[in-house]
XYZ file of C-alpha atoms in Angstrom:
730
model
C -4.704 15.187 14.538
C -6.385 12.090 12.655
C -7.919 13.180 9.225
C -11.715 11.923 9.492
C -12.197 12.287 5.765
C -9.095 10.040 5.171
C -9.571 6.267 2.916
C -6.564 4.117 2.747
C -5.364 3.084 -0.424
C -4.788 -0.489 1.118
C -6.052 -2.677 3.825
C -4.383 -5.110 6.173
C -6.145 -8.310 7.095
C -4.925 -10.916 9.497
C -4.086 -14.557 7.669
C -7.028 -17.193 8.980
C -6.312 -19.822 11.264
C -3.994 -18.248 13.664
C -5.386 -19.429 17.078
C -5.381 -22.880 16.068
C -1.592 -22.547 14.867
C -0.979 -21.022 17.886
C -2.835 -24.025 19.736
C -0.642 -26.473 17.745
C 2.674 -24.485 18.263
C 2.003 -24.481 22.062
C 1.222 -28.278 22.085
C 4.012 -29.050 20.020
C 6.385 -26.840 22.718
C 4.831 -29.186 25.731
C 6.062 -32.357 24.005
C 9.401 -30.550 23.225
C 10.084 -30.079 26.963
C 9.147 -34.025 27.658
C 11.640 -34.701 25.030
C 14.431 -32.529 26.751
C 13.244 -34.172 30.008
C 13.843 -37.742 28.565
C 17.364 -36.946 27.219
C 18.253 -35.826 30.704
C 16.839 -38.123 32.568
C 17.831 -41.240 30.855
C 21.230 -40.149 30.097
C 23.243 -43.713 29.356
C 25.828 -44.817 31.918
C 27.511 -47.259 29.687
C 30.385 -47.278 27.526
C 32.023 -43.788 26.174
C 30.858 -44.066 22.473
C 27.216 -44.613 23.562
C 27.086 -41.105 25.856
C 28.760 -38.979 23.225
C 26.175 -40.614 20.819
C 23.269 -39.634 23.046
C 24.956 -35.732 23.801
C 25.155 -35.540 19.985
C 21.201 -36.655 19.413
C 20.425 -34.488 22.044
C 22.231 -31.434 20.664
C 20.428 -32.432 17.114
C 17.013 -32.141 18.696
C 17.619 -29.072 20.507
C 18.666 -27.497 17.387
C 15.785 -28.448 15.565
C 13.678 -27.310 18.611
C 15.529 -23.868 18.269
C 14.722 -23.665 14.424
C 11.405 -24.574 15.128
C 10.927 -21.776 17.593
C 12.302 -19.079 15.224
C 9.993 -20.321 12.197
C 6.901 -19.976 14.841
C 8.516 -16.643 15.777
C 8.201 -15.505 11.977
C 4.643 -16.673 11.558
C 3.211 -15.967 14.806
C 1.017 -12.980 13.249
C 1.069 -13.278 9.746
C -0.859 -10.329 7.648
C -1.644 -9.668 3.862
C -2.344 -6.501 2.072
C -5.149 -5.496 0.348
C -4.867 -2.645 -2.245
C -7.763 -0.694 -3.973
C -6.136 0.632 -7.403
C -9.677 2.255 -7.726
C -9.338 4.857 -5.201
C -5.375 5.343 -6.307
C -6.929 6.310 -9.353
C -9.754 8.777 -8.126
C -7.081 10.388 -6.009
C -4.543 11.062 -8.013
C -5.626 10.680 -11.779
C -2.495 12.003 -13.902
C -0.406 12.593 -11.075
C 1.482 9.130 -10.659
C 5.132 9.076 -10.556
C 7.734 7.954 -12.751
C 8.714 4.531 -12.813
C 12.306 3.176 -13.398
C 12.184 -0.745 -14.365
C 15.436 -2.685 -13.880
C 15.978 -5.761 -15.868
C 19.338 -7.791 -15.640
C 21.096 -10.254 -17.361
C 24.668 -11.834 -17.460
C 25.299 -14.481 -19.696
C 23.390 -15.034 -23.642
C 24.270 -18.732 -23.213
C 22.271 -19.794 -19.620
C 19.840 -16.830 -19.959
C 18.951 -16.646 -23.746
C 18.250 -13.087 -25.642
C 14.785 -14.344 -26.529
C 14.077 -14.795 -23.010
C 15.270 -11.400 -21.974
C 13.191 -9.905 -24.660
C 9.884 -11.320 -23.373
C 10.719 -9.996 -19.909
C 11.480 -6.658 -21.300
C 8.279 -6.379 -23.467
C 6.055 -7.486 -20.500
C 7.232 -4.559 -18.588
C 7.005 -2.143 -21.097
C 3.452 -3.112 -21.346
C 2.179 -2.297 -17.891
C -1.116 -0.863 -17.576
C 0.585 2.504 -16.428
C 1.015 5.619 -18.587
C 4.088 4.787 -21.278
C 5.613 8.136 -21.053
C 6.227 7.702 -17.651
C 7.752 4.260 -17.933
C 11.410 3.798 -18.364
C 12.721 0.078 -18.802
C 16.941 -0.120 -18.256
C 18.716 -3.531 -19.316
C 21.640 -4.391 -17.796
C 23.770 -6.991 -19.800
C 26.679 -8.066 -17.814
C 27.271 -10.393 -20.401
C 28.236 -7.466 -22.501
C 27.088 -9.469 -25.844
C 26.110 -7.603 -29.269
C 23.501 -10.449 -29.083
C 21.596 -9.249 -25.757
C 21.824 -5.617 -27.730
C 20.668 -6.817 -30.968
C 17.485 -8.825 -29.499
C 17.167 -5.115 -27.582
C 16.536 -3.763 -31.148
C 14.185 -6.450 -32.116
C 12.140 -5.688 -29.123
C 12.248 -2.198 -29.541
C 10.885 -2.118 -32.671
C 8.112 -4.601 -32.020
C 6.784 -2.923 -28.986
C 5.392 -0.489 -31.619
C 2.662 -3.416 -32.130
C 2.759 -5.383 -29.185
C 1.751 -2.274 -26.859
C -1.307 -1.446 -28.265
C -2.360 -5.014 -28.798
C -1.836 -5.690 -25.085
C -4.039 -2.329 -24.430
C -6.703 -2.875 -27.089
C -7.031 -6.546 -25.972
C -6.314 -6.257 -22.343
C -3.597 -9.116 -22.733
C -2.699 -10.885 -19.539
C 0.627 -11.844 -19.387
C 2.065 -9.308 -21.501
C 5.011 -11.458 -22.246
C 4.481 -12.678 -25.984
C 5.994 -16.165 -25.407
C 3.833 -16.831 -22.395
C 0.656 -14.937 -23.930
C 0.669 -16.951 -27.383
C 1.919 -20.106 -25.617
C -1.728 -20.140 -23.212
C -3.774 -17.629 -25.140
C -6.758 -19.455 -27.444
C -7.063 -17.727 -30.875
C -10.202 -15.398 -30.436
C -13.205 -15.390 -32.799
C -11.991 -12.419 -34.884
C -8.392 -13.426 -35.334
C -7.114 -11.233 -37.732
C -5.077 -9.184 -35.487
C -4.071 -11.702 -32.948
C -2.820 -14.291 -36.043
C -0.777 -11.026 -37.831
C 0.890 -9.897 -33.936
C 1.741 -13.770 -33.554
C 3.332 -14.372 -37.007
C 5.114 -10.773 -36.390
C 6.324 -12.172 -32.750
C 7.243 -15.678 -34.214
C 9.276 -13.655 -36.880
C 11.512 -11.635 -34.167
C 11.794 -14.916 -32.008
C 13.054 -16.808 -35.302
C 15.629 -13.953 -35.921
C 16.927 -13.752 -32.182
C 16.987 -17.536 -32.013
C 19.181 -17.495 -35.258
C 21.709 -14.904 -34.246
C 21.837 -16.664 -31.014
C 22.627 -20.047 -32.645
C 25.004 -18.364 -35.020
C 26.998 -16.534 -31.994
C 27.284 -13.428 -33.807
C 25.603 -10.765 -35.677
C 25.568 -10.531 -39.501
C 27.328 -7.777 -41.125
C 23.817 -6.455 -42.852
C 22.249 -6.360 -39.417
C 25.651 -4.610 -38.241
C 25.144 -1.662 -40.468
C 21.498 -0.972 -39.496
C 22.497 0.569 -36.075
C 25.273 3.006 -34.817
C 25.446 0.938 -31.229
C 27.008 -2.268 -33.097
C 30.183 -0.079 -33.549
C 30.954 -0.220 -29.748
C 31.779 -3.932 -30.165
C 34.570 -3.101 -32.372
C 36.682 -2.547 -29.766
C 35.850 -5.588 -27.457
C 37.991 -8.590 -26.778
C 36.640 -10.464 -23.873
C 33.338 -10.157 -22.171
C 34.982 -9.204 -18.956
C 37.333 -6.153 -20.555
C 35.466 -3.740 -22.282
C 34.468 -0.118 -21.929
C 30.983 0.973 -21.092
C 28.539 0.497 -23.662
C 25.082 2.771 -23.448
C 22.324 3.331 -25.920
C 19.077 5.283 -25.498
C 16.963 2.966 -27.825
C 13.845 4.182 -27.303
C 13.876 7.815 -26.171
C 10.544 8.720 -24.462
C 10.503 12.168 -24.570
C 10.462 12.360 -28.372
C 7.621 13.202 -29.907
C 8.491 11.015 -32.804
C 8.500 7.726 -30.286
C 5.182 6.689 -30.751
C 3.824 3.370 -31.537
C 1.615 2.211 -34.465
C -1.534 3.843 -32.876
C 0.571 7.377 -32.399
C 0.659 6.587 -28.409
C 3.769 7.739 -26.559
C 6.449 4.470 -26.274
C 8.228 4.117 -22.485
C 12.032 4.704 -22.363
C 13.903 1.925 -23.379
C 18.155 2.019 -22.536
C 20.548 -0.750 -22.894
C 23.804 -0.777 -20.596
C 26.478 -3.243 -20.518
C 28.937 -1.028 -17.823
C 32.730 -0.855 -18.306
C 34.426 -4.335 -16.895
C 38.271 -4.232 -16.723
C 40.104 -7.452 -15.077
C 42.080 -5.511 -12.080
C 38.409 -4.377 -10.804
C 36.118 -6.240 -8.930
C 32.497 -5.785 -10.215
C 30.476 -6.867 -7.732
C 28.076 -9.142 -9.768
C 24.319 -8.398 -9.329
C 24.959 -5.725 -6.865
C 27.348 -3.631 -8.928
C 25.090 -3.923 -12.045
C 21.839 -2.556 -9.974
C 23.974 0.297 -8.648
C 25.465 1.421 -12.247
C 21.429 1.485 -13.359
C 20.639 3.621 -10.323
C 22.899 6.149 -11.082
C 22.596 6.464 -14.852
C 18.662 6.124 -14.377
C 18.773 9.372 -12.075
C 20.265 11.320 -14.664
C 18.148 9.905 -17.434
C 14.717 9.605 -16.148
C 15.211 9.774 -12.012
C 12.008 8.065 -11.447
C 11.158 8.070 -7.739
C 10.092 4.068 -7.844
C 12.471 1.355 -8.901
C 10.976 -1.756 -10.138
C 13.840 -4.154 -10.466
C 13.503 -7.955 -12.036
C 15.660 -10.390 -12.843
C 15.703 -11.334 -16.751
C 13.564 -14.441 -16.555
C 10.752 -13.012 -14.084
C 8.523 -11.440 -16.752
C 5.385 -9.669 -15.595
C 2.583 -11.365 -15.101
C -0.053 -8.676 -13.760
C -0.133 -5.704 -15.518
C -1.559 -3.605 -12.436
C 1.811 -4.642 -10.145
C 2.819 -1.130 -10.443
C -0.327 0.329 -9.257
C -0.895 -2.018 -6.258
C 2.572 -0.886 -5.311
C 1.253 2.634 -5.203
C -1.736 2.078 -3.560
C 0.730 1.243 -0.359
C 3.844 3.901 -1.645
C 1.186 6.774 -1.791
C -1.090 6.298 1.054
C -1.148 9.245 2.798
C -0.898 7.961 6.396
C 1.172 4.780 6.087
C 2.888 5.311 2.939
C 5.822 7.473 3.370
C 7.440 5.380 5.853
C 7.587 2.254 3.411
C 11.136 1.932 1.613
C 9.973 -1.049 -0.528
C 7.446 -3.494 -1.493
C 7.946 -7.083 -2.291
C 6.341 -9.208 -4.122
C 6.702 -13.395 -3.950
C 9.183 -15.046 -6.498
C 7.096 -17.487 -8.160
C 7.632 -19.807 -11.175
C 5.470 -20.622 -14.293
C 7.411 -23.909 -15.176
C 6.353 -25.800 -12.125
C 4.698 -29.681 -12.715
C 1.524 -30.253 -11.015
C 3.169 -31.765 -8.001
C 6.428 -29.692 -8.081
C 9.217 -32.222 -8.264
C 11.717 -30.258 -7.142
C 9.930 -28.184 -4.190
C 10.561 -24.581 -6.207
C 7.318 -23.184 -5.231
C 8.044 -22.252 -1.587
C 4.179 -22.026 -1.111
C 4.124 -22.026 2.729
C 7.120 -19.829 3.115
C 5.782 -17.297 0.603
C 2.120 -17.224 2.147
C 2.724 -17.591 5.373
C 6.608 -16.886 6.447
C 6.888 -13.985 4.659
C 3.502 -12.666 5.410
C 4.710 -13.199 8.969
C 7.743 -11.024 8.564
C 5.452 -8.169 7.331
C 3.411 -8.386 10.151
C 6.719 -8.001 12.282
C 8.183 -4.946 10.447
C 8.460 -5.953 6.743
C 9.688 -8.598 4.324
C 13.061 -9.570 3.129
C 14.249 -7.647 -0.304
C 14.722 -11.027 -2.100
C 16.479 -9.472 -5.258
C 13.667 -9.510 -8.035
C 10.173 -8.659 -8.205
C 10.555 -5.860 -5.769
C 9.438 -1.944 -6.056
C 11.716 0.485 -4.277
C 11.753 4.101 -3.302
C 14.827 5.414 -4.623
C 15.845 7.543 -1.833
C 15.912 4.874 0.677
C 17.748 2.667 -1.886
C 20.231 5.569 -2.069
C 21.066 5.639 1.576
C 18.376 8.199 2.739
C 17.595 7.648 6.464
C 13.963 7.694 7.140
C 12.629 10.713 9.552
C 9.400 10.767 11.572
C 7.810 13.890 10.023
C 9.054 12.851 6.366
C 6.259 13.698 3.492
C 6.665 12.996 0.091
C 5.600 15.586 -2.457
C 4.557 13.492 -5.654
C 3.906 16.106 -7.791
C 7.322 17.466 -7.365
C 9.060 14.263 -7.866
C 7.206 13.985 -11.049
C 9.317 16.651 -12.908
C 12.548 14.916 -12.565
C 13.689 14.003 -16.529
C 16.608 15.084 -17.748
C 16.637 17.801 -20.699
C 19.687 16.823 -22.482
C 19.451 15.076 -26.076
C 19.595 11.343 -26.019
C 22.770 11.288 -27.760
C 24.705 13.913 -25.254
C 23.074 11.405 -22.589
C 24.441 8.517 -23.980
C 27.906 9.899 -23.429
C 27.632 11.796 -20.108
C 26.093 9.011 -18.788
C 29.029 6.748 -19.452
C 31.087 7.771 -16.470
C 28.519 6.892 -14.072
C 29.161 2.854 -15.509
C 32.560 3.149 -15.074
C 35.196 0.594 -12.824
C 36.762 3.610 -11.150
C 33.464 5.915 -10.243
C 32.523 4.191 -6.885
C 35.940 4.478 -5.698
C 36.243 6.885 -2.549
C 32.249 6.638 -2.821
C 29.747 5.537 -0.482
C 28.426 3.246 -3.133
C 28.354 -0.412 -2.226
C 28.369 0.481 1.894
C 26.084 3.246 2.394
C 24.505 3.919 -1.048
C 22.703 1.294 -3.317
C 23.189 -2.384 -2.919
C 25.759 -3.442 -0.448
C 28.766 -5.774 -1.569
C 30.927 -8.346 -0.374
C 28.448 -11.044 0.610
C 26.674 -13.277 -2.125
C 22.772 -12.316 -0.985
C 23.512 -8.628 -1.529
C 19.737 -8.124 -1.513
C 19.105 -9.207 2.002
C 21.589 -7.523 3.780
C 20.478 -4.288 1.467
C 16.992 -5.046 2.912
C 17.936 -5.154 6.306
C 20.297 -2.201 6.376
C 17.832 -0.329 4.780
C 15.446 -0.887 7.392
C 17.994 -0.302 10.325
C 17.935 3.310 8.980
C 14.188 3.539 10.091
C 12.399 2.320 7.058
C 9.792 -0.335 6.986
C 8.866 -2.499 3.888
C 5.690 -4.691 2.792
C 4.562 -7.541 0.948
C 2.520 -8.056 -1.655
C 0.683 -11.398 -3.015
C -2.024 -10.589 -5.429
C -4.546 -13.185 -6.113
C -2.717 -13.073 -9.665
C 1.040 -13.622 -9.185
C 3.062 -10.328 -10.310
C 6.198 -12.377 -11.438
C 6.674 -15.312 -13.018
C 10.133 -16.762 -13.404
C 11.888 -20.282 -14.509
C 12.715 -22.850 -11.993
C 15.170 -25.353 -11.920
C 14.374 -28.158 -14.299
C 16.902 -30.701 -12.908
C 18.161 -31.535 -9.188
C 21.662 -30.596 -9.806
C 20.298 -27.036 -10.915
C 18.197 -26.945 -7.725
C 20.993 -28.239 -5.446
C 23.758 -25.458 -6.801
C 21.233 -22.697 -6.437
C 20.584 -23.508 -2.613
C 24.194 -23.842 -2.063
C 24.386 -20.440 -3.459
C 21.527 -18.954 -1.281
C 22.202 -20.820 1.695
C 25.855 -20.410 1.756
C 25.303 -16.394 1.250
C 22.846 -16.325 4.303
C 25.256 -17.873 6.686
C 27.778 -15.341 5.415
C 25.249 -12.772 6.826
C 24.843 -14.582 9.948
C 28.523 -15.025 10.658
C 29.188 -11.191 9.507
C 28.173 -7.957 11.247
C 25.226 -7.821 9.083
C 23.694 -10.464 11.646
C 20.343 -9.418 11.798
C 20.904 -10.168 16.219
C 23.786 -7.791 16.442
C 22.807 -4.802 13.196
C 19.564 -4.656 13.943
C 20.486 -4.191 17.743
C 17.749 -0.894 18.949
C 17.322 -0.411 15.365
C 14.616 -2.885 14.388
C 12.001 -5.241 16.455
C 13.134 -8.031 18.326
C 10.519 -10.257 16.671
C 11.786 -9.037 12.977
C 15.716 -10.027 14.008
C 14.800 -13.348 14.979
C 12.430 -13.863 11.951
C 15.568 -13.239 9.485
C 17.401 -15.993 11.662
C 15.235 -19.184 10.251
C 16.693 -18.135 6.892
C 20.193 -17.018 7.876
C 20.528 -20.254 9.230
C 19.453 -22.780 6.456
C 22.940 -23.866 6.091
C 23.436 -24.582 9.707
C 20.814 -27.177 9.618
C 23.191 -29.995 7.977
C 24.553 -30.693 10.715
C 21.754 -31.889 12.774
C 20.035 -33.193 9.991
C 22.810 -35.283 8.851
C 23.122 -36.758 12.299
C 19.776 -37.757 12.289
C 19.962 -39.408 9.016
C 22.844 -41.521 9.665
C 23.942 -42.323 13.331
C 20.521 -44.087 14.355
C 20.891 -46.093 11.592
C 24.209 -47.016 12.522
C 23.544 -47.901 16.192
C 20.515 -49.714 15.400
C 22.747 -52.365 13.703
C 25.267 -51.970 16.793
C 22.217 -52.886 18.998
C 22.108 -49.635 20.937
C 18.735 -48.207 21.675
C 18.369 -44.070 21.368
C 14.740 -43.426 21.774
C 12.139 -44.877 24.595
C 10.826 -48.534 23.776
C 7.121 -48.310 22.632
C 5.780 -49.657 25.362
C 7.344 -46.801 27.620
C 5.069 -43.684 28.285
C 8.132 -41.787 27.040
C 7.352 -42.685 23.553
C 4.135 -40.432 23.340
C 6.125 -37.142 23.100
C 8.660 -38.215 20.233
C 5.280 -39.651 18.113
C 3.114 -37.021 19.623
C 5.510 -34.117 18.103
C 6.930 -35.778 14.672
C 3.089 -36.939 14.333
C 1.333 -33.528 14.744
C 4.178 -31.470 13.172
C 3.916 -33.167 9.782
C 0.422 -33.349 9.764
C -0.148 -29.865 10.257
C 2.661 -28.958 7.780
C 0.753 -31.398 5.247
C -2.636 -29.275 6.378
C -0.822 -25.687 5.378
C 0.625 -27.509 2.033
C -2.847 -28.215 1.034
C -4.224 -24.646 2.198
C -1.755 -23.183 0.045
C -3.127 -25.279 -2.845
C -0.460 -27.861 -3.040
C -0.904 -31.191 -3.430
C -0.217 -34.461 -1.090
C 2.244 -35.738 -3.315
C 3.450 -32.058 -4.123
C 4.440 -31.972 -0.095
C 6.098 -35.435 -0.524
C 7.900 -33.830 -2.927
C 8.356 -30.889 -1.003
C 9.774 -33.041 1.952
C 12.248 -34.908 -0.100
C 13.583 -32.013 -1.484
C 13.734 -30.224 2.053
C 15.997 -33.722 3.177
C 18.044 -33.435 -0.007
C 19.012 -30.009 0.532
C 19.976 -30.262 4.351
C 22.215 -33.235 3.717
C 23.669 -31.899 0.348
C 23.478 -28.003 -0.806
C 23.277 -26.779 2.756
C 26.279 -29.103 4.115
C 28.580 -27.492 1.236
C 27.327 -24.185 1.802
C 28.216 -24.691 5.358
C 31.963 -25.801 4.916
C 32.143 -23.455 2.224
C 31.483 -20.660 4.465
C 33.821 -21.701 6.735
C 36.647 -22.098 4.339
C 36.126 -18.496 3.283
C 36.031 -17.163 6.711
C 40.014 -18.619 7.078
C 40.757 -17.524 3.653
C 40.560 -20.652 1.577
C 37.923 -19.659 -0.643
C 37.032 -16.291 -2.690
C 33.538 -14.978 -3.252
C 32.150 -16.681 -6.546
C 28.506 -16.338 -7.980
C 27.083 -18.713 -9.757
C 24.198 -18.495 -12.540
C 21.750 -21.114 -12.415
C 21.118 -22.157 -16.284
C 17.402 -21.019 -17.756
C 17.309 -23.624 -20.128
C 17.456 -27.634 -20.598
C 17.526 -29.800 -23.805
C 14.360 -31.466 -25.146
C 14.973 -34.629 -23.221
C 15.601 -33.407 -20.133
C 12.157 -31.172 -20.443
C 10.259 -34.173 -21.139
C 11.534 -36.074 -17.969
C 10.596 -32.632 -15.814
C 7.296 -32.801 -16.953
C 6.572 -36.375 -16.286
C 8.210 -35.446 -12.708
C 10.897 -37.816 -12.782
C 13.826 -36.577 -10.901
C 16.877 -35.682 -13.045
C 20.476 -37.246 -11.635
C 22.450 -37.770 -15.115
C 25.803 -36.240 -13.659
C 28.343 -36.790 -11.526
C 28.582 -34.247 -8.404
C 29.704 -34.817 -4.799
C 25.912 -34.093 -4.073
C 24.836 -37.064 -5.542
C 27.551 -39.385 -3.589
C 26.561 -38.262 -0.473
C 22.667 -38.853 -1.486
C 23.329 -42.574 -2.767
C 25.221 -42.816 0.128
C 22.913 -41.454 2.700
C 19.838 -43.745 0.471
C 22.101 -46.806 0.792
C 23.137 -46.695 4.559
C 19.276 -46.591 5.457
C 18.600 -49.624 3.016
C 20.941 -51.447 4.609
C 19.842 -50.438 8.049
C 16.492 -51.432 7.163
C 17.435 -54.854 6.008
C 19.184 -55.314 9.834
C 16.225 -54.155 10.886
C 14.128 -56.775 8.906
C 16.579 -58.972 10.151
C 16.811 -58.842 13.947
C 12.903 -58.548 13.808
C 12.789 -62.061 12.721
C 14.929 -63.731 14.348
C 13.230 -62.315 17.296
C 10.105 -63.123 16.470
C 9.879 -66.396 18.919
C 10.793 -63.696 21.506
C 7.320 -61.631 22.007
C 9.046 -58.954 19.618
C 11.303 -57.398 22.015
C 13.157 -56.105 19.288
C 10.244 -54.132 17.828
C 9.675 -52.536 21.359
C 13.181 -51.623 21.944
C 14.269 -50.162 18.631
C 10.991 -49.339 17.411
C 10.895 -45.665 16.623
C 14.677 -46.236 15.134
C 13.306 -48.638 12.739
C 10.249 -46.193 11.967
C 13.168 -43.484 11.116
C 14.693 -46.075 8.736
C 11.926 -46.582 7.182
C 10.728 -43.195 6.522
C 14.317 -42.682 5.355
C 13.967 -45.516 2.950
C 10.779 -43.989 1.702
C 11.914 -40.853 1.150
C 14.733 -41.903 -1.126
C 12.420 -44.071 -3.045
C 13.337 -42.104 -6.472
C 17.086 -42.181 -5.847
C 16.680 -46.064 -5.690
C 14.949 -45.937 -8.905
C 17.844 -43.821 -10.245
C 20.588 -46.122 -8.799
C 18.888 -49.644 -10.077
C 15.832 -49.579 -12.178
C 16.149 -46.620 -14.462
C 17.522 -46.904 -18.077
C 16.863 -43.046 -19.468
C 20.067 -40.575 -19.318
C 18.497 -38.951 -16.019
C 19.369 -42.011 -14.071
C 22.270 -42.014 -11.450
C 25.507 -42.652 -13.350
C 27.219 -45.930 -12.886
C 29.968 -44.500 -10.515
C 27.951 -42.985 -8.190
C 26.119 -46.061 -7.716
C 29.248 -48.194 -6.624
C 30.831 -45.181 -4.409
C 27.479 -45.409 -2.636
C 27.510 -48.894 -2.124
C 30.834 -49.240 -1.260
C 30.861 -46.261 1.413
C 27.738 -47.482 3.087
C 29.002 -51.228 3.407
C 31.792 -49.818 4.903
C 30.024 -47.733 7.425
C 27.674 -50.555 8.383
C 30.770 -52.915 9.080
C 32.314 -50.446 11.257
C 29.165 -50.027 13.003
C 28.815 -53.642 13.652
C 32.379 -54.355 14.958
């Protein structure tokens, strides 16, 4: 029986423009049907090479159509959630659950301790009862530099937390706040806190630069003795230190308010045991936290993703604690956004349309993917519990779950939970915690949770919940996308493929909605074919598209123009700029022809047993000159890489093709421009690709800074492109 007095803690609303989107999609589908008809009806009867080229182009277009269909399915019914935290406070008051927050770092060089500290401080300062917060740092680098930074953070938090509460600070990352906030009128306290922060930052960066902890600092805390037995970061015992024990009545800030619990963990590592990267770190944190605080809700963030919205916990609890719909929710995913994007997002890192429309579409179909950071989990669901229809949470019972042992005893007894051998012959990494064996372990973990009957939801509040650091060089971006695309394709080719693994467990639309992400890498073949073959056959004098004077040109032009025009409209609606959209299209092409290409073949090699699973960290810092060029929105090419060889060769190939087309048109000027009529679309495609690659030509021939393309890449690209054009013409 329905509760007539029930007032929901959140509201679900439809994304605007659904009818228009569906009309556009229907018209594009009609255009696609005509394109397929053209390819079948005008199949060439000439030479063997022409027939196979036509078939290849047809298969590429069929692939694009399939991928467009899968993307359209995922966005067919997008929704967004609107939480009401005032209702949460009125209904539950002080009966709010404990929250365990996991922060993961792996390398003090690529993820500087000063950055890690800012993330930790930002989540310690949530607008939430501090006695109900427990923060755990997993240091997979096993670095005493990071440990020292955490000691500094523990001390500074005594000043920072009351300051945030008093001034309602947003964001609660000290670095981000002092970088953007203006000095208030009554500035004495503000300047005092800033001075304390600058001093802490200077000490942390000085020890990081020194690459060792001075003896006088090592004597200040017993935890440093753990490093007396460490010879290598991949061969050490478990290091567990409770830096702030929130149960201790003496653990208070400068105003006498309780502090959150703060724990440092470097799990045991031995060369003979696989540590399973971030998934292994997360599982160790789940076990250790279950003994210390055992919060029913877990938030995990990457070390570069600081809290930008102090009310994020309460937003999530509006969903988890909703009496009618909350009990079936396993996790709540926030979008992954960045604080260092340029005005026009030179590397297309914002994922504007994906985050505002595609993930919202997954939400309507059963829930978004778990993307590895900025996610609130129900502990029971993450630990393998099967959802049951009559499942109800007793939040009051879950509130009294903290351990009674002393901090020193917990430090010793919990070490075994983070040992190398603990998971041996247990369900961890299979049925419990994050799953092992695939690069993007977060995706299969989220999928398996849904297949146990749970649902997830997507929260994208007006003020971003979390902000991180986006890549500042093109190579960083391509390496990052290679890892993502490779992991997604591994999922599609494994037993965790959503179409198979989710059969009869999750809705068909949700199974299909996973596929556009899982098939990122597979896009490389069709894209490379479309970038290379029409250009070469233009030089050969063989037309692959309808004549401009033919009515069959209409569906090709319509689908291309309407699809791109609608894409631009969506991007602008998502608060992007025109130049930002152009950059997004450029990066889309770069990814499909390089990072996805490498991801595709690396995945195939791994399936054949020729390669092992590896995990590549993306650097979170860059030197001053690179940062300046990034702020000026100059693409950074200043390194040698096979990816840049491919990019430059493709750019030169289409440049030579364009020159060949111009020559053909000039020579044909006296013949009523028949060349333009016959090869119009091929010539247009070449010119579009040349326009997209304009920054590549700048880097190859005109730029003088260190971000230009290396000379070796320039020479190789010209030689390879000339060889390809020569072969095509004979």
